[in-house]
Coordinates of C-alpha atoms in Angstrom, one line a residue:
M1 CA 0.0 0.0 0.0
I2 CA 1.4 3.4 -1.0
S3 CA 1.1 6.1 1.7
R4 CA 0.0 9.6 0.8
G5 CA 3.5 10.9 1.3
D6 CA 5.0 8.2 -0.9
G7 CA 2.5 9.0 -3.6
A8 CA 3.2 12.7 -3.5
A9 CA 6.9 12.2 -3.7
R10 CA 6.6 9.8 -6.6
E11 CA 4.2 12.2 -8.4
L12 CA 6.7 15.1 -7.9
L13 CA 9.5 13.0 -9.4
W14 CA 7.3 12.0 -12.4
R15 CA 6.4 15.6 -13.0
S16 CA 10.1 16.6 -12.8
R17 CA 10.9 13.9 -15.3
R18 CA 8.1 15.0 -17.6
S19 CA 9.3 18.7 -17.4
L20 CA 12.8 17.7 -18.4
V21 CA 11.6 15.5 -21.3
E22 CA 9.2 18.2 -22.6
A23 CA 11.4 21.3 -22.0
P24 CA 12.7 23.3 -25.0
G25 CA 15.9 22.1 -26.6
W26 CA 18.2 24.8 -25.1
R27 CA 16.9 24.2 -21.6
R28 CA 17.5 20.5 -21.9
A29 CA 21.0 21.1 -23.1
A30 CA 21.7 23.5 -20.2
A31 CA 20.3 21.0 -17.8
A32 CA 22.6 18.3 -19.2
V33 CA 25.6 20.6 -18.9
L34 CA 24.7 21.4 -15.3
A35 CA 24.2 17.6 -14.5
G36 CA 27.6 16.8 -16.0
A37 CA 29.3 19.6 -13.9
I38 CA 27.6 18.4 -10.7
S39 CA 28.7 14.8 -11.4
A40 CA 32.3 16.0 -11.4
A41 CA 32.0 16.5 -7.6
A42 CA 32.3 12.8 -7.3
L43 CA 35.8 12.8 -8.6
P44 CA 39.0 13.2 -6.5
P45 CA 39.6 15.0 -4.2
V46 CA 36.0 15.9 -3.5
H47 CA 34.6 12.3 -3.7
Q48 CA 31.0 13.3 -3.2
V49 CA 29.9 10.1 -4.9
Y50 CA 26.2 10.5 -4.1
V51 CA 25.9 13.4 -6.5
L52 CA 26.0 10.9 -9.3
I53 CA 22.5 9.7 -8.4
P54 CA 20.6 12.9 -9.3
A55 CA 23.1 13.8 -12.0
L56 CA 22.7 10.5 -13.9
A57 CA 19.0 10.6 -13.3
V58 CA 18.6 14.0 -14.9
W59 CA 20.8 12.9 -17.9
V60 CA 18.8 9.7 -18.4
W61 CA 15.5 11.5 -18.2
L62 CA 16.7 14.1 -20.6
L63 CA 17.7 11.3 -23.1
D64 CA 14.2 10.0 -22.8
G65 CA 13.1 13.1 -24.6
A66 CA 15.5 12.7 -27.5
A67 CA 13.5 11.6 -30.6
R68 CA 16.5 11.2 -32.9
Y69 CA 20.1 10.3 -32.8
R70 CA 21.1 13.9 -33.3
G71 CA 19.2 14.9 -30.2
A72 CA 20.7 12.1 -28.1
F73 CA 24.2 13.1 -29.3
A74 CA 23.6 16.7 -28.4
L75 CA 22.5 15.8 -24.9
G76 CA 25.4 13.4 -24.5
W77 CA 27.8 16.1 -25.6
S78 CA 26.3 18.6 -23.3
F79 CA 26.6 16.3 -20.3
G80 CA 30.2 15.4 -21.2
F81 CA 31.1 19.1 -21.7
G82 CA 29.9 19.9 -18.1
Y83 CA 31.7 16.8 -16.7
F84 CA 35.1 17.5 -18.3
A85 CA 35.0 21.3 -17.9
A86 CA 34.3 20.9 -14.2
G87 CA 36.6 17.9 -13.7
C88 CA 39.6 19.3 -15.6
Y89 CA 39.2 23.1 -15.1
W90 CA 42.7 23.0 -13.4
V91 CA 44.3 22.7 -16.8
Y92 CA 44.2 26.5 -17.0
H93 CA 47.0 26.6 -14.3
A94 CA 49.5 25.4 -16.9
F95 CA 48.8 28.5 -19.1
L96 CA 49.6 30.8 -16.2
V97 CA 53.1 29.6 -15.6
Q98 CA 54.6 31.9 -18.2
A99 CA 52.4 34.9 -17.4
G100 CA 51.6 37.1 -20.3
Q101 CA 52.6 34.6 -23.0
Y102 CA 49.8 32.0 -22.8
E103 CA 47.5 33.4 -20.1
A104 CA 44.9 34.5 -22.7
L105 CA 44.7 30.9 -24.0
A106 CA 43.7 29.4 -20.6
P107 CA 39.9 29.6 -20.9
F108 CA 40.0 28.4 -24.5
A109 CA 42.2 25.4 -23.5
V110 CA 39.7 24.3 -20.8
V111 CA 36.7 24.8 -23.1
G112 CA 38.4 23.2 -26.1
L113 CA 39.5 20.2 -24.1
A114 CA 36.1 19.7 -22.7
A115 CA 34.4 20.1 -26.1
L116 CA 36.7 17.5 -27.7
L117 CA 36.3 14.9 -25.0
A118 CA 32.6 15.5 -24.9
L119 CA 32.4 14.2 -28.5
L120 CA 32.8 10.7 -27.1
T121 CA 30.0 11.0 -24.5
G122 CA 27.8 12.4 -27.3
A123 CA 28.7 9.3 -29.4
A124 CA 27.9 7.1 -26.4
A125 CA 24.5 8.6 -25.9
A126 CA 23.8 8.3 -29.7
A127 CA 24.8 4.7 -29.7
A128 CA 22.7 3.9 -26.7
H129 CA 19.7 5.5 -28.5
A130 CA 19.7 2.5 -30.8
G131 CA 19.0 0.2 -27.8
P132 CA 16.0 -0.2 -25.5
R133 CA 14.2 3.1 -24.7
R134 CA 13.0 2.2 -21.2
G135 CA 13.8 0.4 -18.1
V136 CA 16.9 -1.3 -16.7
A137 CA 17.9 -2.6 -20.2
R138 CA 18.2 1.0 -21.4
L139 CA 20.5 1.9 -18.5
I140 CA 22.7 -1.1 -19.1
V141 CA 23.2 -0.2 -22.7
L142 CA 24.0 3.5 -21.7
A143 CA 26.5 2.3 -19.1
A144 CA 28.2 0.0 -21.6
A145 CA 28.4 2.8 -24.1
W146 CA 29.9 5.2 -21.5
T147 CA 32.5 2.5 -20.7
V148 CA 33.4 2.1 -24.3
A149 CA 33.7 5.8 -24.6
E150 CA 36.2 5.9 -21.7
W151 CA 38.3 3.3 -23.4
V152 CA 38.3 5.2 -26.7
R153 CA 39.6 8.2 -24.7
S154 CA 42.8 6.2 -24.1
W155 CA 43.7 6.7 -27.8
F156 CA 41.4 9.4 -29.2
L157 CA 43.5 12.5 -30.1
T158 CA 46.6 10.7 -28.8
G159 CA 44.8 9.6 -25.6
F160 CA 43.6 11.2 -22.4
P161 CA 41.8 8.7 -20.1
W162 CA 41.8 11.1 -17.2
N163 CA 39.1 11.0 -14.5
L164 CA 37.7 7.6 -15.4
L165 CA 34.5 7.0 -13.5
G166 CA 36.0 4.2 -11.4
T167 CA 38.4 6.7 -9.7
V168 CA 35.5 8.2 -7.7
W169 CA 36.1 5.4 -5.2
A170 CA 39.8 6.2 -4.6
F171 CA 38.9 7.3 -1.1
S172 CA 38.0 3.7 -0.2
D173 CA 40.6 1.0 -0.3
A174 CA 37.9 -1.6 -0.3
M175 CA 35.8 -0.2 -3.2
I176 CA 38.7 0.0 -5.6
Q177 CA 39.7 -3.7 -5.3
P178 CA 37.3 -5.0 -8.0
A179 CA 39.7 -3.3 -10.5
A180 CA 42.0 -6.2 -9.9
W181 CA 39.5 -8.3 -12.0
V182 CA 37.7 -5.8 -14.3
G183 CA 40.1 -2.8 -14.3
T184 CA 39.1 0.8 -13.8
Y185 CA 36.9 0.7 -16.9
G186 CA 34.9 -2.2 -15.5
L187 CA 34.7 -0.5 -12.1
G188 CA 33.3 2.6 -13.8
F189 CA 30.7 0.4 -15.6
L190 CA 29.5 -1.1 -12.3
T191 CA 29.4 2.4 -10.7
F192 CA 27.4 3.9 -13.5
L193 CA 24.9 1.0 -13.4
A194 CA 24.5 1.0 -9.6
L195 CA 24.1 4.8 -9.2
G196 CA 22.0 5.2 -12.4
L197 CA 19.4 2.6 -11.4
P198 CA 17.4 5.1 -9.3
A199 CA 16.7 7.0 -12.6
V200 CA 14.8 4.0 -14.0
A201 CA 13.3 3.1 -10.6
F202 CA 11.0 6.1 -10.9
D203 CA 9.9 5.6 -14.5
S204 CA 6.3 6.7 -15.0
G205 CA 3.9 3.8 -14.2
T206 CA 6.4 1.8 -12.2
T207 CA 4.9 0.3 -9.1
L208 CA 6.3 1.1 -5.7
R209 CA 7.4 -2.6 -5.3
R210 CA 9.3 -2.4 -8.6
T211 CA 10.8 0.9 -7.6
I212 CA 12.1 -0.5 -4.4
A213 CA 13.4 -3.6 -6.1
V214 CA 15.3 -1.6 -8.8
A215 CA 16.8 0.8 -6.3
A216 CA 17.8 -2.2 -4.0
C217 CA 19.6 -3.7 -7.0
G218 CA 21.8 -0.6 -7.2
L219 CA 22.6 -0.8 -3.5
G220 CA 23.3 -4.5 -4.0
I221 CA 25.9 -3.9 -6.7
L222 CA 27.7 -1.4 -4.4
A223 CA 27.5 -3.9 -1.5
V224 CA 29.0 -6.6 -3.6
M225 CA 31.8 -4.3 -4.8
G226 CA 32.6 -3.3 -1.2
G227 CA 32.3 -6.9 0.0
I228 CA 34.7 -8.2 -2.6
G229 CA 37.2 -5.5 -1.6
T230 CA 36.8 -6.1 2.1
V231 CA 37.3 -9.9 1.7
R232 CA 40.3 -9.3 -0.5
L233 CA 42.0 -7.0 2.0
A234 CA 41.1 -9.1 5.1
G235 CA 44.1 -10.4 6.9
V236 CA 46.5 -9.1 4.2
T237 CA 50.0 -8.4 5.6
V238 CA 52.3 -6.1 3.6
E239 CA 55.6 -7.9 2.9
T240 CA 58.5 -5.8 1.8
V241 CA 61.5 -6.3 -0.4
P242 CA 64.6 -6.9 1.7
N243 CA 67.6 -4.5 1.3
V244 CA 65.7 -1.9 -0.6
R245 CA 65.4 1.4 1.4
L246 CA 63.9 4.2 -0.6
R247 CA 64.2 8.0 -0.2
L248 CA 61.7 10.1 -2.2
V249 CA 62.8 13.7 -2.6
Q250 CA 60.1 16.3 -3.1
P251 CA 61.8 19.8 -3.4
N252 CA 58.5 21.7 -4.1
I253 CA 60.1 24.0 -6.7
P254 CA 57.5 26.3 -8.3
Q255 CA 57.3 25.8 -12.1
K256 CA 57.8 29.5 -12.7
I257 CA 61.3 29.4 -11.5
K258 CA 62.2 25.7 -12.2
W259 CA 64.1 26.5 -15.5
D260 CA 65.4 29.9 -14.5
R261 CA 69.1 29.9 -15.6
A262 CA 70.2 31.8 -12.6
L263 CA 68.4 29.5 -10.1
R264 CA 68.6 26.0 -11.6
A265 CA 72.0 25.1 -10.2
G266 CA 70.5 25.9 -6.8
H267 CA 67.6 23.6 -7.5
V268 CA 70.0 20.7 -8.1
E269 CA 72.0 21.6 -4.9
K270 CA 68.8 21.7 -2.9
Q271 CA 67.9 18.2 -4.0
V272 CA 71.4 16.9 -3.3
T273 CA 71.2 18.3 0.2
M274 CA 67.8 16.8 0.8
S275 CA 69.1 13.4 -0.5
R276 CA 72.0 13.4 1.9
S277 CA 70.2 14.7 5.0
E278 CA 70.3 12.6 8.2
T279 CA 67.0 11.5 9.7
G280 CA 68.2 9.2 12.5
G281 CA 66.7 6.1 10.7
P282 CA 68.2 3.5 8.4
A283 CA 70.2 5.1 5.6
P284 CA 68.5 4.8 2.1
N285 CA 70.2 2.9 -0.7
L286 CA 67.9 4.2 -3.5
V287 CA 67.3 7.9 -3.8
I288 CA 64.6 9.0 -6.3
W289 CA 64.0 12.5 -7.8
A290 CA 61.0 13.7 -9.8
E291 CA 60.5 14.2 -13.5
T292 CA 63.0 16.7 -15.0
A293 CA 64.4 17.2 -11.5
V294 CA 67.7 18.0 -13.2
P295 CA 66.9 21.1 -15.2
Y296 CA 69.7 20.6 -17.7
V297 CA 70.0 18.5 -20.8
V298 CA 72.1 15.5 -19.9
N299 CA 74.6 14.1 -22.3
A300 CA 76.3 10.9 -21.1
N301 CA 79.7 12.1 -22.5
G302 CA 79.3 15.8 -22.4
S303 CA 77.8 16.3 -18.9
K304 CA 80.4 14.6 -16.7
E305 CA 80.7 17.5 -14.3
L306 CA 76.9 17.8 -13.9
L307 CA 76.6 14.1 -13.4
S308 CA 79.4 14.1 -10.9
Y309 CA 77.6 16.7 -8.9
V310 CA 74.2 15.0 -9.1
A311 CA 75.9 11.7 -8.0
R312 CA 76.6 13.3 -4.6
A313 CA 73.0 12.4 -3.9
V314 CA 73.8 8.7 -4.5
P315 CA 74.2 6.7 -1.3
Q316 CA 77.5 4.8 -1.0
G317 CA 77.1 1.5 -2.8
G318 CA 73.6 2.5 -3.8
L319 CA 71.7 4.1 -6.7
A320 CA 69.8 7.3 -7.6
I321 CA 67.0 7.6 -10.1
V322 CA 66.5 11.1 -11.4
G323 CA 64.4 12.7 -14.1
A324 CA 66.2 14.9 -16.7
P325 CA 66.0 15.9 -20.4
R326 CA 68.4 13.6 -22.3
A327 CA 70.3 13.8 -25.5
E328 CA 72.6 11.2 -27.2
S329 CA 76.2 12.3 -28.0
G330 CA 76.1 14.1 -31.4
D331 CA 72.4 13.7 -31.7
R332 CA 70.0 16.6 -31.7
K333 CA 67.1 14.3 -30.5
L334 CA 65.9 15.3 -27.1
T335 CA 63.9 13.0 -24.7
N336 CA 62.2 13.4 -21.4
A337 CA 64.1 10.7 -19.5
L338 CA 64.7 8.8 -16.3
L339 CA 68.3 8.1 -15.5
V340 CA 69.8 5.6 -13.1
L341 CA 73.1 6.7 -11.6
D342 CA 75.6 4.7 -9.4
D343 CA 77.9 6.3 -6.8
S344 CA 80.6 6.8 -9.4
A345 CA 78.4 9.0 -11.5
R346 CA 77.9 6.5 -14.3
V347 CA 74.5 6.3 -16.1
I348 CA 73.8 2.6 -15.8
G349 CA 70.3 2.7 -17.1
Y350 CA 67.7 5.0 -18.6
Y351 CA 64.2 5.2 -19.9
D352 CA 62.8 7.7 -22.5
K353 CA 59.2 8.8 -22.1
S354 CA 57.2 7.3 -24.9
H355 CA 53.7 8.9 -24.5
L356 CA 54.3 12.6 -24.9
V357 CA 51.9 15.4 -24.1
P358 CA 50.6 17.3 -27.2
F359 CA 51.5 21.1 -27.0
G360 CA 53.3 20.4 -23.8
E361 CA 56.2 18.3 -25.0
Y362 CA 55.7 18.5 -28.8
V363 CA 53.5 20.4 -31.3
P364 CA 51.4 18.1 -33.5
L365 CA 51.5 19.0 -37.1
R366 CA 54.2 21.5 -36.4
G367 CA 54.6 22.3 -40.1
L368 CA 51.0 23.6 -40.1
L369 CA 50.5 24.9 -36.6
K370 CA 52.6 28.0 -35.9
V371 CA 52.5 27.7 -32.1
S372 CA 55.1 26.9 -29.5
K373 CA 54.9 24.3 -26.8
L374 CA 54.3 25.2 -23.1
V375 CA 57.5 23.5 -21.8
Q376 CA 60.6 25.6 -22.0
G377 CA 62.8 25.2 -25.1
R378 CA 62.1 25.4 -28.8
S379 CA 62.8 21.7 -29.6
D380 CA 60.2 19.1 -29.4
F381 CA 60.8 16.0 -27.3
S382 CA 61.1 12.7 -29.2
P383 CA 59.3 9.6 -27.9
G384 CA 60.9 6.5 -26.5
V385 CA 60.0 3.0 -27.5
G386 CA 57.3 2.3 -24.9
P387 CA 56.7 0.4 -21.7
A388 CA 59.8 -1.6 -20.4
A389 CA 61.0 -3.4 -17.4
L390 CA 64.3 -1.9 -16.3
K391 CA 66.6 -4.4 -14.7
I392 CA 69.4 -2.7 -12.7
G393 CA 71.7 -4.9 -10.7
E394 CA 70.1 -6.3 -7.5
L395 CA 67.2 -3.9 -7.7
P396 CA 63.9 -5.6 -8.5
P397 CA 62.9 -4.9 -12.1
F398 CA 60.5 -1.9 -12.4
S399 CA 58.3 -0.3 -15.0
P400 CA 59.3 3.4 -15.4
L401 CA 56.4 5.7 -16.2
I402 CA 56.9 9.4 -16.6
C403 CA 54.2 12.0 -15.9
Y404 CA 50.8 10.9 -17.3
E405 CA 52.0 7.6 -18.8
I406 CA 50.6 6.2 -15.5
I407 CA 47.0 7.1 -16.5
F408 CA 46.8 4.5 -19.3
P409 CA 45.4 1.3 -17.8
D410 CA 46.6 -1.1 -20.5
A411 CA 50.0 0.5 -21.2
V412 CA 52.0 0.5 -17.9
V413 CA 53.6 -2.9 -18.2
A414 CA 55.6 -4.3 -21.1
P415 CA 53.8 -7.4 -22.6
G416 CA 55.3 -10.6 -21.4
D417 CA 57.8 -8.9 -19.1
R418 CA 56.2 -8.3 -15.7
P419 CA 58.1 -6.0 -13.4
Q420 CA 58.1 -6.1 -9.6
W421 CA 57.0 -2.5 -9.1
L422 CA 55.8 0.7 -10.9
L423 CA 57.8 3.9 -10.7
N424 CA 56.1 7.1 -11.6
L425 CA 58.1 10.3 -11.9
T426 CA 56.1 13.4 -12.5
N427 CA 56.0 17.2 -12.2
D428 CA 52.6 18.3 -11.2
A429 CA 53.8 21.8 -10.4
W430 CA 52.2 22.9 -13.7
F431 CA 48.8 22.5 -12.0
G432 CA 49.4 24.3 -8.7
L433 CA 47.3 23.4 -5.6
S434 CA 44.4 22.2 -7.6
P435 CA 42.5 18.9 -7.9
G436 CA 44.8 17.9 -10.8
P437 CA 47.6 16.3 -8.7
Y438 CA 45.0 14.4 -6.5
Q439 CA 43.3 13.0 -9.6
H440 CA 46.7 12.0 -11.0
L441 CA 47.6 10.1 -7.8
A442 CA 44.2 8.4 -7.8
S443 CA 44.8 7.2 -11.3
A444 CA 48.3 5.9 -10.4
R445 CA 46.9 4.0 -7.4
M446 CA 44.4 2.3 -9.7
R447 CA 47.3 0.9 -11.8
A448 CA 48.7 -0.7 -8.7
V449 CA 45.4 -2.5 -8.0
E450 CA 44.9 -3.5 -11.6
Q451 CA 48.4 -5.0 -11.9
G452 CA 49.0 -6.2 -8.3
L453 CA 52.2 -4.2 -8.3
P454 CA 53.4 -1.7 -5.7
L455 CA 53.7 1.9 -6.8
V456 CA 56.4 4.5 -6.0
R457 CA 55.5 8.0 -7.1
V458 CA 57.8 11.0 -6.9
A459 CA 56.5 14.4 -7.8
N460 CA 58.2 17.8 -7.7
T461 CA 55.5 19.5 -5.7
G462 CA 53.5 16.4 -4.7
I463 CA 51.9 14.2 -4.1
S464 CA 54.8 11.8 -3.6
G465 CA 54.2 8.5 -2.0
V466 CA 54.4 4.7 -1.9
A467 CA 51.4 2.4 -2.4
D468 CA 51.3 -1.4 -1.9
A469 CA 50.1 -3.9 -4.5
Y470 CA 46.5 -3.2 -3.3
G471 CA 46.7 0.5 -4.1
R472 CA 46.8 1.5 -0.4
L473 CA 49.1 4.4 0.4
R474 CA 51.8 3.4 2.9
G475 CA 53.2 6.9 3.2
A476 CA 53.0 10.2 1.3
I477 CA 54.3 13.8 1.2
P478 CA 51.4 16.2 0.9
L479 CA 50.8 18.5 -2.0
G480 CA 52.7 21.8 -2.0
Q481 CA 55.2 20.8 0.7
E482 CA 58.9 20.3 0.7
G483 CA 60.1 17.0 2.2
I484 CA 61.6 13.6 2.0
L485 CA 60.0 10.2 2.6
D486 CA 62.0 7.2 3.6
A487 CA 60.2 4.0 2.9
V488 CA 60.5 0.3 2.2
L489 CA 59.4 -1.2 -1.0
P490 CA 56.3 -3.4 -0.8
R491 CA 56.4 -6.7 -2.5
A492 CA 54.4 -7.4 -5.7
L493 CA 51.7 -10.0 -5.6
P494 CA 53.2 -13.4 -6.5
E495 CA 50.9 -13.8 -9.5
P496 CA 49.4 -11.2 -11.9
T497 CA 45.8 -10.2 -11.2
A498 CA 43.0 -11.2 -13.6
Y499 CA 43.2 -7.8 -15.2
G500 CA 47.0 -8.0 -15.3
R501 CA 46.7 -11.3 -17.3
I502 CA 44.1 -10.4 -19.9
G503 CA 43.9 -6.6 -19.7
N504 CA 40.8 -5.0 -21.3
W505 CA 39.4 -8.4 -22.3
A506 CA 38.2 -8.5 -18.7
V507 CA 36.1 -5.4 -19.4
I508 CA 34.8 -6.9 -22.7
I509 CA 33.7 -10.1 -20.9
L510 CA 31.9 -8.0 -18.2
L511 CA 30.0 -6.0 -20.9
M512 CA 29.1 -9.1 -22.8
I513 CA 27.7 -10.7 -19.7
A514 CA 25.7 -7.6 -18.9
L515 CA 24.4 -7.1 -22.5
S516 CA 23.7 -10.7 -23.4
P517 CA 20.2 -10.9 -22.0
I518 CA 19.2 -7.8 -23.9
V519 CA 20.7 -9.1 -27.1
M520 CA 18.9 -12.5 -26.7
I521 CA 15.6 -10.7 -26.1
R522 CA 16.0 -8.6 -29.2
F523 CA 17.0 -11.6 -31.2
R524 CA 13.9 -13.6 -30.1
T525 CA 11.8 -10.5 -31.0
I526 CA 13.2 -10.4 -34.5
L527 CA 12.7 -14.1 -35.0
H528 CA 9.1 -13.9 -34.0

């Protein structure tokens, strides 16, 4: 029996839904933009996940009013524009580093990035328009289309899979554990489905019993996700790699002065001093600096004096890993590199960043576009060969990842050559004290869960830290602070995770399972 209060509430929801469906086109587009912007509050570091319930409900109801694919695409684009503009607004910080030169471009960069990425949410909405138009089946198809769009973002326009929906759970160690089986893409699918079910629970004509049952299914999905994570973490002890003592160096050097010719020698000296400081604890044997921590181009043969000075940071009998621009002798090719130094100043290993940032590290179509890149220097960086497992002496092999290479779920480990840990060097000083560095860290932790590998992350201005193979932070230096972190290296899981073994095939299998009943029903309808 429905109480008067329940009936009034349901009637109000149905009227709200009807007003959205029947509103003029521009109002529906504006509502979609607003819903997308509100949904960004679920992302790190805010993590107000509950806002996805009304935001997704509004979007789903708006899509009910789309009579054609073009209308569905427009509403999908509008929602995506709000989501990406609000979730990535911090990009404008990068254009303020060189004040007066790029400042005027900042708003256009934010709007342009959001507009381009929103093409994929528009395509997802248009694709879902071809499926069922009502009920849970409609939501499953839309969630699957959203997930495919997130994967396409990993290579569309060189790739930018930032703020994947699954990262909204980064505040909870338990809730991110399902990524070990289905990856962050799959976690995002389950999240979309669970938090979107209330939208279809209040479809017009739905009985109270059905409304409760549908909403309970959403809670059930979340409960299963959390339950799986809780069981996985229960009784886990963090084992560590013997004889590896890390020191992470976070100098907190502002980007505006990082490359200043009069100051950069002092930047190196500062990091050497921090590397050698006494803390009263066990001495480190592996010192790690951030991306481009050495603000000079390093040439193995022509930079002996520089390397000798940097090597003062190397513990006796130990190693140092530092970020620096690198050039081969007699070669004009420049790379954004990671160098491994021993205590005699020899470069005994290196890695060149392979996935470069457009307009940051190189200018696409340079012959046509008469613009310069944001990073200092006229020359473009050249890409390296891709993911690799560096094997240096007795150090466990590791996968080096520079800057946003860590955000690509299926490109952090070399195929067939599993490392024992992930090392991410980055320089998030470009983005100030904004949500950007928090979102970057959340994405990096997801890679640890997906691969079952510990993560060591060193950032110029933060957030530097160490996470175990379950993505749990074991120590960190806060954003915007100078400091060092001495830590041990957690062990990798003895065997790869399910996602680590089969990669995005795990997501494909999940989507096939979810969509198979809908396909079977459609097929039967066609036959009859």
